[in-house]
């Protein structure tokens, strides 16, 4: 009773992975339907947000001509925060100020809308305001999708799931189980509007230049997580995220919005965001389980791309570039199969996984495969160490008549009191192994 | 951690929603389980939109109007799997202006 395919491919979702996939497919002349549940592409999507240009360049080489980009990043700060101080590094390079720029801040609602316009120009059919409820199966083979509108059954040779971190479709179809709370981070953020000249003065930057601040330390209330502050053209994004399981198990029953509020009031942050007018509050889950949490991403008539497949490099906070790359590789797999006249079977779509393994996506995820475990089992990285580092700096920089040798001895002994020597060495080795 | 009072409603007020009136996309499957079996009630403090409220009598109430569609409530309710979580109907729910 197989229904005739109306499309070569259906792509569910119009985020970076779905758009990259649909664009590549349509560009190759395939008949593509893309389904988006939001009012417009981007209206359901949340990210920090940083765009790494390389992954997009491989799909749309001249994207800089008209993509809505906020600022190219010329300075990266990493701050370790105590209750009322920070110790940090700033890296600014004029090399980052020469085109082609390597990364940009973006506003996702605008960027996704732009990317989607390119997808439609390439020939794909986009339907918005439509939620896909189920996959339609013919035995083992996915043959279409069931949408929440009348006569909403649509058929295709292959369905690509780009439906984001919650991926209800893959779960309902039994492709994988529920996400574990230890494998996702819950992040909340606000966008604060501010006159452009104030942003430029505060962050010591020129017209198109941007600064990124990544933060760890006592701001996460002992939980595994990070904070961030990004400069957009006329706004700042400030946010904080921790592992969902840590929130759930937190002793203080910490709420994400409490962390965000405390971060905004931190004496090192407050002056930077002062006067900013809050225009939106968002929350999002980030799949941070890494290599071991990646589910099976292909089967008979289906493939999974982007956040839906857990393709996020949490260590380097890269996501949209992995999303676009997985979307492109899935599309290329379909295009090749189609050209060779092959069916969209599991055996044929396996090429997608082979290509993923050859790409930076799986190589990077494999490299950091043990990282989530190391941080998870050793929360001193988020509790004891930031405090010690900050106290050490405070001691060294306070001039009070005590000689430096004595200060050094005190600092070292404070480290040993908080964490045994074997603990310290062990942590260093664990970290080195996981990063290696 | 010193107490910081946060008015979540004020934050949500800045957001744009198209509420699917009378058709909540998330439901508590069995309220009795929240009231009688679940001691932790993590949804009441983890939900970033504060959709879940712990009532005085031990029960938990849910109003999804401000939902940010993150999915946290579904995932943290792992012990009882007492949350029915679907995406809102097409075009409904949170509509991010910036994202």
PDB file of C-alpha atoms in Angstrom, chain A residues 37 39-40 43-47 107-109 129-131 148 163 166-168 171-172 178-179 181 186 188-191 193 221 244 247-248 250 252-259 261-262 265 278-283 285, chain B residues 1-6 8 10-12 14-18 39-42 44-50 68-79 85-99:
ATOM      1  CA  UNK A  37       6.309  24.802  12.766  1.00  0.00           C
ATOM      2  CA  UNK A  39       5.309  31.483  11.983  1.00  0.00           C
ATOM      3  CA  UNK A  40       8.491  32.075   9.953  1.00  0.00           C
ATOM      4  CA  UNK A  43      10.673  32.104  15.176  1.00  0.00           C
ATOM      5  CA  UNK A  44      11.209  28.913  17.211  1.00  0.00           C
ATOM      6  CA  UNK A  45      14.976  28.975  17.235  1.00  0.00           C
ATOM      7  CA  UNK A  46      17.349  30.050  19.979  1.00  0.00           C
ATOM      8  CA  UNK A  47      21.125  30.231  20.043  1.00  0.00           C
ATOM      9  CA  UNK A 107      20.365  37.311  15.615  1.00  0.00           C
ATOM     10  CA  UNK A 108      18.935  33.905  14.847  1.00  0.00           C
ATOM     11  CA  UNK A 109      15.403  35.003  13.963  1.00  0.00           C
ATOM     12  CA  UNK A 129       3.004  27.179  10.737  1.00  0.00           C
ATOM     13  CA  UNK A 130       2.870  23.413  10.367  1.00  0.00           C
ATOM     14  CA  UNK A 131       3.897  20.897  12.991  1.00  0.00           C
ATOM     15  CA  UNK A 148      -1.239  18.908  11.831  1.00  0.00           C
ATOM     16  CA  UNK A 163      13.608  19.225  14.217  1.00  0.00           C
ATOM     17  CA  UNK A 166      13.682  17.810  21.423  1.00  0.00           C
ATOM     18  CA  UNK A 167      13.134  15.736  18.276  1.00  0.00           C
ATOM     19  CA  UNK A 168       9.776  14.292  19.236  1.00  0.00           C
ATOM     20  CA  UNK A 171      11.524   9.413  19.745  1.00  0.00           C
ATOM     21  CA  UNK A 172       7.977   8.558  18.679  1.00  0.00           C
ATOM     22  CA  UNK A 178      14.417  10.007  25.741  1.00  0.00           C
ATOM     23  CA  UNK A 179      17.341  12.375  26.223  1.00  0.00           C
ATOM     24  CA  UNK A 181      19.177  15.056  31.819  1.00  0.00           C
ATOM     25  CA  UNK A 186      19.539  24.269  29.909  1.00  0.00           C
ATOM     26  CA  UNK A 188      18.532  31.030  29.417  1.00  0.00           C
ATOM     27  CA  UNK A 189      19.365  34.390  27.918  1.00  0.00           C
ATOM     28  CA  UNK A 190      18.165  37.915  27.426  1.00  0.00           C
ATOM     29  CA  UNK A 191      18.696  40.383  24.652  1.00  0.00           C
ATOM     30  CA  UNK A 193      19.199  46.817  23.530  1.00  0.00           C
ATOM     31  CA  UNK A 221      26.182  27.930  41.920  1.00  0.00           C
ATOM     32  CA  UNK A 244      19.890  20.051  33.193  1.00  0.00           C
ATOM     33  CA  UNK A 247      19.618  22.003  37.986  1.00  0.00           C
ATOM     34  CA  UNK A 248      17.368  19.113  38.902  1.00  0.00           C
ATOM     35  CA  UNK A 250      20.792  21.327  42.881  1.00  0.00           C
ATOM     36  CA  UNK A 252      19.514  25.159  46.584  1.00  0.00           C
ATOM     37  CA  UNK A 253      16.791  24.286  44.053  1.00  0.00           C
ATOM     38  CA  UNK A 254      18.385  26.854  41.802  1.00  0.00           C
ATOM     39  CA  UNK A 255      16.267  28.290  39.019  1.00  0.00           C
ATOM     40  CA  UNK A 256      17.845  29.244  35.702  1.00  0.00           C
ATOM     41  CA  UNK A 257      16.413  32.770  35.862  1.00  0.00           C
ATOM     42  CA  UNK A 258      17.952  33.271  39.313  1.00  0.00           C
ATOM     43  CA  UNK A 259      21.382  32.436  37.908  1.00  0.00           C
ATOM     44  CA  UNK A 261      19.702  37.618  37.394  1.00  0.00           C
ATOM     45  CA  UNK A 262      22.728  37.092  39.631  1.00  0.00           C
ATOM     46  CA  UNK A 265      24.114  41.910  38.924  1.00  0.00           C
ATOM     47  CA  UNK A 278      15.521  43.941  27.841  1.00  0.00           C
ATOM     48  CA  UNK A 279      13.528  42.970  24.760  1.00  0.00           C
ATOM     49  CA  UNK A 280      13.314  39.188  24.934  1.00  0.00           C
ATOM     50  CA  UNK A 281      13.852  36.339  27.353  1.00  0.00           C
ATOM     51  CA  UNK A 282      14.565  32.919  25.885  1.00  0.00           C
ATOM     52  CA  UNK A 283      15.418  29.413  27.032  1.00  0.00           C
ATOM     53  CA  UNK A 285      18.299  23.041  25.643  1.00  0.00           C
TER      54      UNK A 285
ATOM     55  CA  UNK B   1      23.566  31.497  47.453  1.00  0.00           C
ATOM     56  CA  UNK B   2      21.969  34.683  48.634  1.00  0.00           C
ATOM     57  CA  UNK B   3      18.358  35.177  47.675  1.00  0.00           C
ATOM     58  CA  UNK B   4      17.601  37.107  44.518  1.00  0.00           C
ATOM     59  CA  UNK B   5      13.962  37.748  43.791  1.00  0.00           C
ATOM     60  CA  UNK B   6      13.138  37.337  40.117  1.00  0.00           C
ATOM     61  CA  UNK B   8       9.626  35.816  35.673  1.00  0.00           C
ATOM     62  CA  UNK B  10       8.005  40.526  33.820  1.00  0.00           C
ATOM     63  CA  UNK B  11      10.567  38.787  31.635  1.00  0.00           C
ATOM     64  CA  UNK B  12       7.933  36.808  29.744  1.00  0.00           C
ATOM     65  CA  UNK B  14       8.616  41.080  26.666  1.00  0.00           C
ATOM     66  CA  UNK B  15       8.060  37.954  24.594  1.00  0.00           C
ATOM     67  CA  UNK B  16       5.617  37.461  21.762  1.00  0.00           C
ATOM     68  CA  UNK B  17       3.215  34.520  21.962  1.00  0.00           C
ATOM     69  CA  UNK B  18       0.300  33.186  19.997  1.00  0.00           C
ATOM     70  CA  UNK B  39       8.867  14.724  46.520  1.00  0.00           C
ATOM     71  CA  UNK B  40      11.414  16.649  44.479  1.00  0.00           C
ATOM     72  CA  UNK B  41       9.009  18.580  42.213  1.00  0.00           C
ATOM     73  CA  UNK B  42      11.973  19.817  40.186  1.00  0.00           C
ATOM     74  CA  UNK B  44       8.615  23.923  39.860  1.00  0.00           C
ATOM     75  CA  UNK B  45      12.084  25.476  39.967  1.00  0.00           C
ATOM     76  CA  UNK B  46      13.797  24.207  36.803  1.00  0.00           C
ATOM     77  CA  UNK B  47      11.194  25.452  34.308  1.00  0.00           C
ATOM     78  CA  UNK B  48      12.709  28.709  32.977  1.00  0.00           C
ATOM     79  CA  UNK B  49       9.244  30.192  32.397  1.00  0.00           C
ATOM     80  CA  UNK B  50       7.995  29.129  35.804  1.00  0.00           C
ATOM     81  CA  UNK B  68       9.508  28.749  26.041  1.00  0.00           C
ATOM     82  CA  UNK B  69       9.318  25.258  24.501  1.00  0.00           C
ATOM     83  CA  UNK B  70      12.701  24.158  25.843  1.00  0.00           C
ATOM     84  CA  UNK B  71      11.610  20.634  26.810  1.00  0.00           C
ATOM     85  CA  UNK B  72      13.276  20.606  30.243  1.00  0.00           C
ATOM     86  CA  UNK B  73      10.145  19.592  32.154  1.00  0.00           C
ATOM     87  CA  UNK B  74       9.703  16.467  30.069  1.00  0.00           C
ATOM     88  CA  UNK B  75      13.306  15.370  30.471  1.00  0.00           C
ATOM     89  CA  UNK B  76      13.673  16.026  34.209  1.00  0.00           C
ATOM     90  CA  UNK B  77      10.478  14.131  35.008  1.00  0.00           C
ATOM     91  CA  UNK B  78      12.416  10.920  34.355  1.00  0.00           C
ATOM     92  CA  UNK B  79      11.359   9.109  37.517  1.00  0.00           C
ATOM     93  CA  UNK B  85       4.977  17.010  25.916  1.00  0.00           C
ATOM     94  CA  UNK B  86       4.119  17.949  22.350  1.00  0.00           C
ATOM     95  CA  UNK B  87       5.027  20.887  20.191  1.00  0.00           C
ATOM     96  CA  UNK B  88       2.214  23.446  19.946  1.00  0.00           C
ATOM     97  CA  UNK B  89       0.062  23.389  16.830  1.00  0.00           C
ATOM     98  CA  UNK B  90       1.778  24.961  13.844  1.00  0.00           C
ATOM     99  CA  UNK B  91       2.188  28.738  14.218  1.00  0.00           C
ATOM    100  CA  UNK B  92       1.272  28.768  17.912  1.00  0.00           C
ATOM    101  CA  UNK B  93       3.275  29.185  21.097  1.00  0.00           C
ATOM    102  CA  UNK B  94       6.360  31.351  21.561  1.00  0.00           C
ATOM    103  CA  UNK B  95       7.368  33.437  18.536  1.00  0.00           C
ATOM    104  CA  UNK B  96      10.907  34.659  19.028  1.00  0.00           C
ATOM    105  CA  UNK B  97      11.658  38.075  17.603  1.00  0.00           C
ATOM    106  CA  UNK B  98      15.405  37.641  18.069  1.00  0.00           C
ATOM    107  CA  UNK B  99      16.042  34.054  19.190  1.00  0.00           C
TER     108      UNK B  99
END
